[in-house]
Tab-separated table of C-alpha atoms in Angstrom:
chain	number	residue	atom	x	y	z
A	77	UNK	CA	-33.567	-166.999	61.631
A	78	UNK	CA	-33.599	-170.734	60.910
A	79	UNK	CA	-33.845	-172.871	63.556
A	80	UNK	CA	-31.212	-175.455	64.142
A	81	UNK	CA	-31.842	-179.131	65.243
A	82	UNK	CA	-29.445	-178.373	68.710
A	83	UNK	CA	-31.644	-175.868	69.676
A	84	UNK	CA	-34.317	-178.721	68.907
A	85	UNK	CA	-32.377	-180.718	71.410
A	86	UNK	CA	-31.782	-177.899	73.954
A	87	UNK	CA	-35.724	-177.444	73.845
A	88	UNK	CA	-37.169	-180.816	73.840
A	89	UNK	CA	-34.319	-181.788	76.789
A	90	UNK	CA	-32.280	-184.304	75.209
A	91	UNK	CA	-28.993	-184.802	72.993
A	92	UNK	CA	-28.556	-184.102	69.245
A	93	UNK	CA	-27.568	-187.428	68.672
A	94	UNK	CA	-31.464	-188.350	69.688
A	95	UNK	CA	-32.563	-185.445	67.501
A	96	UNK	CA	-30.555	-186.464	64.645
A	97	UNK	CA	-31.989	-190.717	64.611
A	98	UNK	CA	-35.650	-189.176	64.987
A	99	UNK	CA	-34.964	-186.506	62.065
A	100	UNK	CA	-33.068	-189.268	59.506
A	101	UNK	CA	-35.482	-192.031	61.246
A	102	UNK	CA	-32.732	-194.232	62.042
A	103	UNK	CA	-32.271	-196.506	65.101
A	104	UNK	CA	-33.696	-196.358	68.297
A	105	UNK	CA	-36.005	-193.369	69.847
A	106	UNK	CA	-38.673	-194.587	72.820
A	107	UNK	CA	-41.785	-193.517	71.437
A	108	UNK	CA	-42.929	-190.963	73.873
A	109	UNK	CA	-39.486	-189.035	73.530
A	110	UNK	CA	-40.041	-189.417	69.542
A	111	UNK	CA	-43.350	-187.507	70.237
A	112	UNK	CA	-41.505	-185.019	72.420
A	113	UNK	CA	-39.338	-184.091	69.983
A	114	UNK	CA	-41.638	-184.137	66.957
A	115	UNK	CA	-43.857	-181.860	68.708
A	116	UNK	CA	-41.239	-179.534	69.610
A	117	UNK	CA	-40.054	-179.443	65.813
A	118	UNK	CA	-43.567	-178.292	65.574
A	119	UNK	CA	-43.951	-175.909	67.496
A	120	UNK	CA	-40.397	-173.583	66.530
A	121	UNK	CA	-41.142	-174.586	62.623
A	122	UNK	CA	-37.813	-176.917	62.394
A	123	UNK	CA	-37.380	-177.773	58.947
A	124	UNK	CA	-33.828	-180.171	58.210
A	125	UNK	CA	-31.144	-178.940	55.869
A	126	UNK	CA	-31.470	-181.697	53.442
A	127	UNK	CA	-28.263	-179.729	51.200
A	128	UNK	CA	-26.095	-180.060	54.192
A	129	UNK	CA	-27.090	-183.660	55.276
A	130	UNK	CA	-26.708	-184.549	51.492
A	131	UNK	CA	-22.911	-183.364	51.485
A	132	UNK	CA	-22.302	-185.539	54.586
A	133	UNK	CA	-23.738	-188.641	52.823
A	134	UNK	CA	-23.042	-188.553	49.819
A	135	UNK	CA	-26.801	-188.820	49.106
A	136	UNK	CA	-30.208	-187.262	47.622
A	137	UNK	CA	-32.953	-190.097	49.213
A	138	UNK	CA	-34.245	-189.406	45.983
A	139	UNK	CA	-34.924	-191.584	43.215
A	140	UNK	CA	-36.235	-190.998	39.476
A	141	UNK	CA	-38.610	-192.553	38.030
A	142	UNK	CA	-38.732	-192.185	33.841
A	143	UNK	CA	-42.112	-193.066	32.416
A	144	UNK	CA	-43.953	-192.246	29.304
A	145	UNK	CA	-47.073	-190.991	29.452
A	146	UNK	CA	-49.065	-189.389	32.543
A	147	UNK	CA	-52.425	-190.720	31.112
A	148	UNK	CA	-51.637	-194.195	31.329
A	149	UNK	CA	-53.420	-196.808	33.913
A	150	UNK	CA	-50.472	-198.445	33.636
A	151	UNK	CA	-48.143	-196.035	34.730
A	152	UNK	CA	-50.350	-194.258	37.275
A	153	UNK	CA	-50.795	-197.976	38.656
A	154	UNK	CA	-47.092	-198.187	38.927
A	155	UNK	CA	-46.023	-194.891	40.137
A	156	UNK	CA	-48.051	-196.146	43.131
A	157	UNK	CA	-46.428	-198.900	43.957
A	158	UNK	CA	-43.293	-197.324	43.580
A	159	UNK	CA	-44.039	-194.009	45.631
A	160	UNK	CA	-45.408	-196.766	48.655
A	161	UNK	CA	-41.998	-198.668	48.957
A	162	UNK	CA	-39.977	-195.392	48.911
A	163	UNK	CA	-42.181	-193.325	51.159
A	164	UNK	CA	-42.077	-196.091	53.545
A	165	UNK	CA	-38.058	-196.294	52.936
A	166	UNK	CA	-37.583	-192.359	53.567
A	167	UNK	CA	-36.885	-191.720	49.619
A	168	UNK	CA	-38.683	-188.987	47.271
A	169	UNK	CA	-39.756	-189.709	44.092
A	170	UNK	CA	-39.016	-187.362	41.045
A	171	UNK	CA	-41.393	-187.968	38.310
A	172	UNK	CA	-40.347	-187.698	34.395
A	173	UNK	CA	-42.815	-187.447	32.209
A	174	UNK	CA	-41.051	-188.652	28.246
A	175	UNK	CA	-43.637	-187.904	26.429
A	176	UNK	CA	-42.180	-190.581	24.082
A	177	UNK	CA	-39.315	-188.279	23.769
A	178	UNK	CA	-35.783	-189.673	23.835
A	179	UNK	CA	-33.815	-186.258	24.402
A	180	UNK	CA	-35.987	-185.818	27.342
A	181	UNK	CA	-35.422	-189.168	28.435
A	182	UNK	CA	-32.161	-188.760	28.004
A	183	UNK	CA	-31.937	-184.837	29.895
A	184	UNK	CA	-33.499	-186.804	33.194
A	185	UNK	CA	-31.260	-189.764	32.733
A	186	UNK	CA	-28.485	-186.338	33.309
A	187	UNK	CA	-29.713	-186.021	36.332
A	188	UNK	CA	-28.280	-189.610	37.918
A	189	UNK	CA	-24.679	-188.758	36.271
A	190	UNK	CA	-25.096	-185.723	37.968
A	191	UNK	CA	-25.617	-186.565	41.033
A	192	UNK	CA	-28.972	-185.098	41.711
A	193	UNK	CA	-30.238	-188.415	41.894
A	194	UNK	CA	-29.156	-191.205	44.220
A	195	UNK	CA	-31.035	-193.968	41.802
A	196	UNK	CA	-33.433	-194.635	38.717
A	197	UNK	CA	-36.603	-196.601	37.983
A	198	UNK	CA	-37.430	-196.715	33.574
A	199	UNK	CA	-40.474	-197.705	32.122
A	200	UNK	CA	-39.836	-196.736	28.504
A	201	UNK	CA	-38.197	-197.898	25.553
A	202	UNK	CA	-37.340	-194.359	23.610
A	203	UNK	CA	-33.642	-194.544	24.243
A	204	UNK	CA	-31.537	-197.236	22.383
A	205	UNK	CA	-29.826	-200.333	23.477
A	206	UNK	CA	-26.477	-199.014	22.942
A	207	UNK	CA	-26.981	-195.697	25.010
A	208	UNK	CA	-28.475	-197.713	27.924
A	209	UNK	CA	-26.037	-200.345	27.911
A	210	UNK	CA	-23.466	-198.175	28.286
A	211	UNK	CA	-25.403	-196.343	31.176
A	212	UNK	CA	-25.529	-199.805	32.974
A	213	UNK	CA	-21.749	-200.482	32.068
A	214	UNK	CA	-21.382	-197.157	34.416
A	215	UNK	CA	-22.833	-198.740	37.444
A	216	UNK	CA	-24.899	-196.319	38.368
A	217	UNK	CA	-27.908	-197.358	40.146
A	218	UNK	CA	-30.775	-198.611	37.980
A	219	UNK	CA	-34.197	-200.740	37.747
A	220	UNK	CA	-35.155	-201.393	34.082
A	221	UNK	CA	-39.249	-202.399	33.879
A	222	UNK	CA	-39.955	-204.673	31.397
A	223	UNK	CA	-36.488	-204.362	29.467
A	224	UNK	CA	-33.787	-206.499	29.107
A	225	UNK	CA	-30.269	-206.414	27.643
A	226	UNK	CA	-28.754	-209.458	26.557
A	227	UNK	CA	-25.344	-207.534	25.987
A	228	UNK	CA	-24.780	-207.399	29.632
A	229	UNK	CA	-26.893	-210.512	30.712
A	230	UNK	CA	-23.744	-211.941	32.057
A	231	UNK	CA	-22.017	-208.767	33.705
A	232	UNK	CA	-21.549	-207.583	37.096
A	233	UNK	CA	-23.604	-204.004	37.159
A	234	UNK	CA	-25.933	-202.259	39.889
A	235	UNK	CA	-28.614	-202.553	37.308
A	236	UNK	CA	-31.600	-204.510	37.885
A	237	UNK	CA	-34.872	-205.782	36.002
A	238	UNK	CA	-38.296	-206.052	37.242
A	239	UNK	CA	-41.164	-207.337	35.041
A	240	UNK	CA	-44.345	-209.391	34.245
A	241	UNK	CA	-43.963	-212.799	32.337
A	242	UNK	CA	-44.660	-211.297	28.984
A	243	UNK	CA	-43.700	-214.366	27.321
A	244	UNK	CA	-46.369	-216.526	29.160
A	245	UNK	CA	-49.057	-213.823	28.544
A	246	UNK	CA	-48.683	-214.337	25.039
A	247	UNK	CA	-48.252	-217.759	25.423
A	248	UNK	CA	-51.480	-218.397	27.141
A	249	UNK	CA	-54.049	-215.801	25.415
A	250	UNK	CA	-52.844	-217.054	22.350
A	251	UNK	CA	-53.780	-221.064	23.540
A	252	UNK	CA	-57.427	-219.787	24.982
A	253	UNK	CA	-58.306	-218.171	21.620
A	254	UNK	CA	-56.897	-221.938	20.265
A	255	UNK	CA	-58.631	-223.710	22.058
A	256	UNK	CA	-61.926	-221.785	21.116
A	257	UNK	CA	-61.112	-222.263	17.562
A	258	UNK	CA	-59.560	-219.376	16.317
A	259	UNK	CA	-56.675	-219.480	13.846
A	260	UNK	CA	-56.852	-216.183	12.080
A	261	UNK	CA	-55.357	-214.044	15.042
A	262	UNK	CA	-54.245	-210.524	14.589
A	263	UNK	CA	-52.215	-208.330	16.643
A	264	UNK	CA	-51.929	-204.865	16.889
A	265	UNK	CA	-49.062	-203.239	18.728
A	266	UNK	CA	-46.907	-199.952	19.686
A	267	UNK	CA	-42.745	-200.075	18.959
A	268	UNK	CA	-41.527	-203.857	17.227
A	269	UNK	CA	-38.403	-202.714	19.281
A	270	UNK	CA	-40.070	-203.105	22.363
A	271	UNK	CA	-38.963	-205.888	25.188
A	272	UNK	CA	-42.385	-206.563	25.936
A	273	UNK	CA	-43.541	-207.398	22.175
A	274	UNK	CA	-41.044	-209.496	21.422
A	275	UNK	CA	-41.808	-211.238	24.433
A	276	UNK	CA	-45.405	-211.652	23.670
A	277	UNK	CA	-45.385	-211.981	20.084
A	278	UNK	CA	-43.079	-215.015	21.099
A	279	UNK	CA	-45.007	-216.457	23.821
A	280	UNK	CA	-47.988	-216.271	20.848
A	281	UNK	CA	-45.561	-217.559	18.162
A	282	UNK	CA	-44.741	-220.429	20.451
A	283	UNK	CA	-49.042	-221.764	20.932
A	284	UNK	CA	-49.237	-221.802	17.713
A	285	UNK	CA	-46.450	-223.953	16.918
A	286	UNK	CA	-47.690	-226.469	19.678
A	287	UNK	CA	-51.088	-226.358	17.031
A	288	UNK	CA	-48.556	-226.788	14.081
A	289	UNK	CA	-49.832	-223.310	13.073
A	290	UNK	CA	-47.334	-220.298	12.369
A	291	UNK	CA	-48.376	-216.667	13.387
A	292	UNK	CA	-49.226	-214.679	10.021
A	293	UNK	CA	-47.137	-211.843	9.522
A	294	UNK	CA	-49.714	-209.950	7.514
A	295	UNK	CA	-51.982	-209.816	10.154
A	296	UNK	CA	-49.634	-208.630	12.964
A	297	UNK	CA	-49.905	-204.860	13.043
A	298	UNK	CA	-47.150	-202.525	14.245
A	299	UNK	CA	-49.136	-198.941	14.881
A	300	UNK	CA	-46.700	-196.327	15.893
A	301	UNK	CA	-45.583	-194.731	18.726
A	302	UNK	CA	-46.148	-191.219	18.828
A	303	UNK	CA	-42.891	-189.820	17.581
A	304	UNK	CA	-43.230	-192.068	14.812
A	305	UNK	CA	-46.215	-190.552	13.644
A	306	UNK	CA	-46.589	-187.873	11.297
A	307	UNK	CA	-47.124	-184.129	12.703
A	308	UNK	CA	-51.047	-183.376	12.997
A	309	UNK	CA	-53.579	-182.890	15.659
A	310	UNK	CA	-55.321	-186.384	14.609
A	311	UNK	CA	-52.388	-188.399	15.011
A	312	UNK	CA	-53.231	-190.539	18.033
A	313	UNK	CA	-52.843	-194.174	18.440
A	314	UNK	CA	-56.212	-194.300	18.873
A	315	UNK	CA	-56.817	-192.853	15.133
A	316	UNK	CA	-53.602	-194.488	13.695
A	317	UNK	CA	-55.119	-198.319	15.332
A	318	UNK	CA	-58.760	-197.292	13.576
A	319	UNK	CA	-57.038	-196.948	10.182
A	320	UNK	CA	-54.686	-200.095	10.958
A	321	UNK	CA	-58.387	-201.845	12.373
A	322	UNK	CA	-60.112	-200.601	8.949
A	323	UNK	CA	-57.523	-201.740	6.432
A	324	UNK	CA	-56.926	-205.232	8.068
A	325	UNK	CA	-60.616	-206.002	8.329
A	326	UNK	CA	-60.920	-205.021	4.669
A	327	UNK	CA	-57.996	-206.866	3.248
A	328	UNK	CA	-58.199	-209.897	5.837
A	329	UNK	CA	-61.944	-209.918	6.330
A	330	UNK	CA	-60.896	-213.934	7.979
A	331	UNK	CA	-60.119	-212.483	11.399
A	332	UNK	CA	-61.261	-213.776	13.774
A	333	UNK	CA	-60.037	-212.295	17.007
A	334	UNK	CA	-57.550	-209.310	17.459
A	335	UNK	CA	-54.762	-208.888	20.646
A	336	UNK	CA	-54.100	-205.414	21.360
A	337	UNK	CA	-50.876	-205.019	23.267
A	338	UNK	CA	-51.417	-201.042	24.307
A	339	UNK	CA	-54.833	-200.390	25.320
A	340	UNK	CA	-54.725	-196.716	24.070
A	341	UNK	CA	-55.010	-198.460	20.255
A	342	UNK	CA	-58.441	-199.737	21.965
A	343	UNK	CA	-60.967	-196.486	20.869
A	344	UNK	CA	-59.616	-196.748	17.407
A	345	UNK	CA	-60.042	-200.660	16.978
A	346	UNK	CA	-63.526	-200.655	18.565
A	347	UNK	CA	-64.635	-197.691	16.315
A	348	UNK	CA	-63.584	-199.451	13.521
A	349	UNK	CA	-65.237	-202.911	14.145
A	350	UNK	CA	-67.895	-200.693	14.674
A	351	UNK	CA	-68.005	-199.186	11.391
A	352	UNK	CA	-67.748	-202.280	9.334
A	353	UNK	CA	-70.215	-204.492	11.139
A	354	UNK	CA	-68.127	-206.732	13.139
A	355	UNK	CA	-69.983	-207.131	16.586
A	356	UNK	CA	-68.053	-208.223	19.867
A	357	UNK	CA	-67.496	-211.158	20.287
A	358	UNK	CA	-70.387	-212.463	17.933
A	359	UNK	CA	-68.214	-212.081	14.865
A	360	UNK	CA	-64.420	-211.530	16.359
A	361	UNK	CA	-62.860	-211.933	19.693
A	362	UNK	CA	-61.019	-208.696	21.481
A	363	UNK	CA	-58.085	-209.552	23.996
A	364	UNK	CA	-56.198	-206.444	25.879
A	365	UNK	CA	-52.937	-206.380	27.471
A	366	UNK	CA	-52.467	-204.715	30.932
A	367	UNK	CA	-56.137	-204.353	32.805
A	368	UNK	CA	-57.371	-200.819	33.261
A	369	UNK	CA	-60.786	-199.421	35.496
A	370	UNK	CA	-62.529	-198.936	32.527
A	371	UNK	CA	-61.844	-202.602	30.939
A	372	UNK	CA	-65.198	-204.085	33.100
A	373	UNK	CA	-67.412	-201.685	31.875
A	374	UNK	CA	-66.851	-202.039	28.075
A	375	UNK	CA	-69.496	-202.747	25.984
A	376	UNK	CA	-68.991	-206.105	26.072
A	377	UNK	CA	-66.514	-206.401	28.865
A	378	UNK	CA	-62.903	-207.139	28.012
A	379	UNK	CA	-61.376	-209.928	28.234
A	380	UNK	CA	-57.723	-209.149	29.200
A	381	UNK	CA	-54.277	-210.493	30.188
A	382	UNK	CA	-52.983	-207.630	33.070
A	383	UNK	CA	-49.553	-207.322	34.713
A	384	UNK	CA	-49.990	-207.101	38.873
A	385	UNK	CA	-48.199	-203.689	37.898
A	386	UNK	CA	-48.865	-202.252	41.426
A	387	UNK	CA	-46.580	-205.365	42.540
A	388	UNK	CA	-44.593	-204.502	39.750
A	389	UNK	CA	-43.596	-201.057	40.889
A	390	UNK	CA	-43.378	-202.045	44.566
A	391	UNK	CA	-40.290	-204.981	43.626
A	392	UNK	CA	-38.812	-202.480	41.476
A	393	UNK	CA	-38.630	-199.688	43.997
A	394	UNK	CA	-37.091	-202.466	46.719
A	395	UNK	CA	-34.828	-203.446	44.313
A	396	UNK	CA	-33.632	-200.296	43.405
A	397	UNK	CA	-33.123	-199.196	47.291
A	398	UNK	CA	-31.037	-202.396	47.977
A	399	UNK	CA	-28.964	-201.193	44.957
A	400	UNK	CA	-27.920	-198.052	46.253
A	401	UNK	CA	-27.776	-198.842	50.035
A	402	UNK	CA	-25.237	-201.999	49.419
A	403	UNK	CA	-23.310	-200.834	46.137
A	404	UNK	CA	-21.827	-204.185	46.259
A	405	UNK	CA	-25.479	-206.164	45.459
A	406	UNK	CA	-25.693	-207.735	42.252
A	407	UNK	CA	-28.607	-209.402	41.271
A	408	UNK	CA	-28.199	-211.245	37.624
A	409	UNK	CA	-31.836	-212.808	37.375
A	410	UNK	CA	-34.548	-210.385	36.594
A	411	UNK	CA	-37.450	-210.554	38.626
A	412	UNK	CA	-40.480	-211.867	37.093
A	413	UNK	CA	-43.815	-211.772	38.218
A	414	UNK	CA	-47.200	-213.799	36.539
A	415	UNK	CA	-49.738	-212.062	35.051
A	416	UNK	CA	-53.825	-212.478	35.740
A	417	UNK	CA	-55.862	-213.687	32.733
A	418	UNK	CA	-59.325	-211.750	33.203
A	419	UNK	CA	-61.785	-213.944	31.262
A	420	UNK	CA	-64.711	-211.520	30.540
A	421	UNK	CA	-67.254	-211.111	27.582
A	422	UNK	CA	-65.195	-210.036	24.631
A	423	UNK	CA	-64.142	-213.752	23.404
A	424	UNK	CA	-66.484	-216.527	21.952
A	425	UNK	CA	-65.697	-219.671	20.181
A	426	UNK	CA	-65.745	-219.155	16.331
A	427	UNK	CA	-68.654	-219.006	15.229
A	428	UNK	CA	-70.090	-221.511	12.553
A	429	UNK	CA	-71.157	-219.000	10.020
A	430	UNK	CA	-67.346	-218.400	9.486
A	431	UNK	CA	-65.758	-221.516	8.656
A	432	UNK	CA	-63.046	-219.308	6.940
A	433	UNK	CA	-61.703	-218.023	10.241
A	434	UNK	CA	-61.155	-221.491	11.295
A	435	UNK	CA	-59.276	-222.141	8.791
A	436	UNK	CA	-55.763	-223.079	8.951
């Protein structure tokens, strides 16, 4: 027979009302009675009806989060933060794996219409603008992660946007490899849809200009994202960037440094410099986006721009709280938060026995 949280009460020797702050940990309980009644909830196996409290509030206390990829640093870097802010807020995190798939993003997105979820945190770009504009036109609950919409820049909604000053990483990775001489930069990246490659290929786009230099769209590299690729058990990114690496370095043999926006492209690239003799940073420069554990020990080390993505997922799961606590907050500004330029061994000045890559 399930025990009931008046019989709780009756037990521990004080009202439901006490029973019922200390179960939805809301206002005030003196700490030893707290104890009292924790250890009594204990001891008769008192478990609370989240179904019924859910019909009296109107609420889950818990939020989605829509990501990706479960291999990702990135993403297991911000799930943290996330899961810290709402564990500490009395929320549950339900975690939605993509897979780069946009019917499955859009089957958990069902789950907010629903009701199932009080809130949702996205990471991913696999559904269009128009389907997720008109999600945000719905006011339900959302943080978007590095993703805007200028169609409802100006618009009263619930939604909110968290993310890392993409446009200033470019900006200033771009200037260091300037200032060390390079001109022939290449880029290799995932979706040209993507918020944050727009952002950064226009943070790069705008160093140059201050050099009176123009980015060269031959040597900026869109490698696909995985539903873009053909069927086939090779198709990584990591094999699609090492035939991307192999046919730029042959065609464009200038190059002298390469930005890699998604560090997943990174075994393919590094193979292929490999192959062709092209020795880090002796003979090109390597940059990565977004740090990751294994970044330091690299052979050389990597030099990379990261998002503080742990600090990342904690604003975003604030935000997103707020949201559905005070339906009435609006927030028009997205929240933006500076990146960390690593400096590490895989950049060099241009070397002298390439007066080619200097070139401009």
């Amino acid at each position: 027979m399930r025990v009931t949280a008046k019989q709780v009460a009756e037990k521990a020797g004080v009202s439901l009302a006490t029973v019922s702050r200390v179960i939805n940990r809301s206002g005030y309980v003196e700490a030893s009675v707290r104890a009292r009644i924790e250890a009594v909830m204990a001891e008769v196996g008192y478990v609370p009806n989240r179904t019924a409290k859910n019909l009296v509030t109107g609420r889950t206390k818990t939020v989605g989060l829509i990501i990706t990829s479960l291999q990702s640093p990135y993403f297991i870097r911000l799930t943290e933060g996330i899961q810290d802010v709402l564990e500490n807020k009395g929320y549950h995190l339900l975690l939605c794996n993509t897979k780069f798939n946009a019917k499955i993003e859009l089957e958990n997105l069902q789950l907010l219409r629903e009701g199932m979820l009080d809130g949702v945190i996205t990471s991913t770009g696999s559904l269009t603008h128009e389907v997720m504009v008109e999600l945000i036109r719905q006011h339900y609950p959302m943080v978007f992660i590095n993703r805007l919409f200028d169609e409802v820049k100006n618009e009263p909604a619930r939604a909110g946007f968290v993310m890392g000053d993409l446009h200033y990483a470019g900006l200033n990775v771009t200037r260091h490899l300037l200032e060390q001489g390079h001109r022939q930069i290449a880029v290799l990246y995932g979706s040209a849809n993507s918020t944050s490659n727009i952002l950064r290929l226009q943070g790069m786009e705008k160093a140059m200009a201050d050099y009176g230099l123009r980015p060269r769209p031959e040597l900026l590299r869109c490698v696909p994202n995985p539903p873009e690729l053909s069927s086939g058990l090779d198709d990584t990114e990591g094999v699609w960037a090492y035939r991307e690496t192999m046919e730029l370095l042959q065609t464009h043999p200038e190059v002298s440094a390469i930005l890699v926006f998604y560090h997943p492209m990174l075994s393919g690239i590094m193979k292929a410099l490999r192959e062709v003799g092209r020795k880090v940073p002796e003979s090109v420069s390597l940059v990565g986006f977004d740090d990751f554990p294994l970044a330091p020990y690299l052979d050389p080390p990597l030099t990379v721009m990261g998002q503080p993505v742990y600090e990342i997922g904690r604003a975003a799961a604030r935000l997103l709280v707020q949201k559905i606590e005070d339906p009435t907050l609006r927030v028009a500004e997205p929240i933006v938060l500076k990146p960390d330029f690593t400096i590490r061994r895989s950049i060099a000045p241009v070397p002298a026995r390439y007066p080619a890559m200097a070139a401009e």
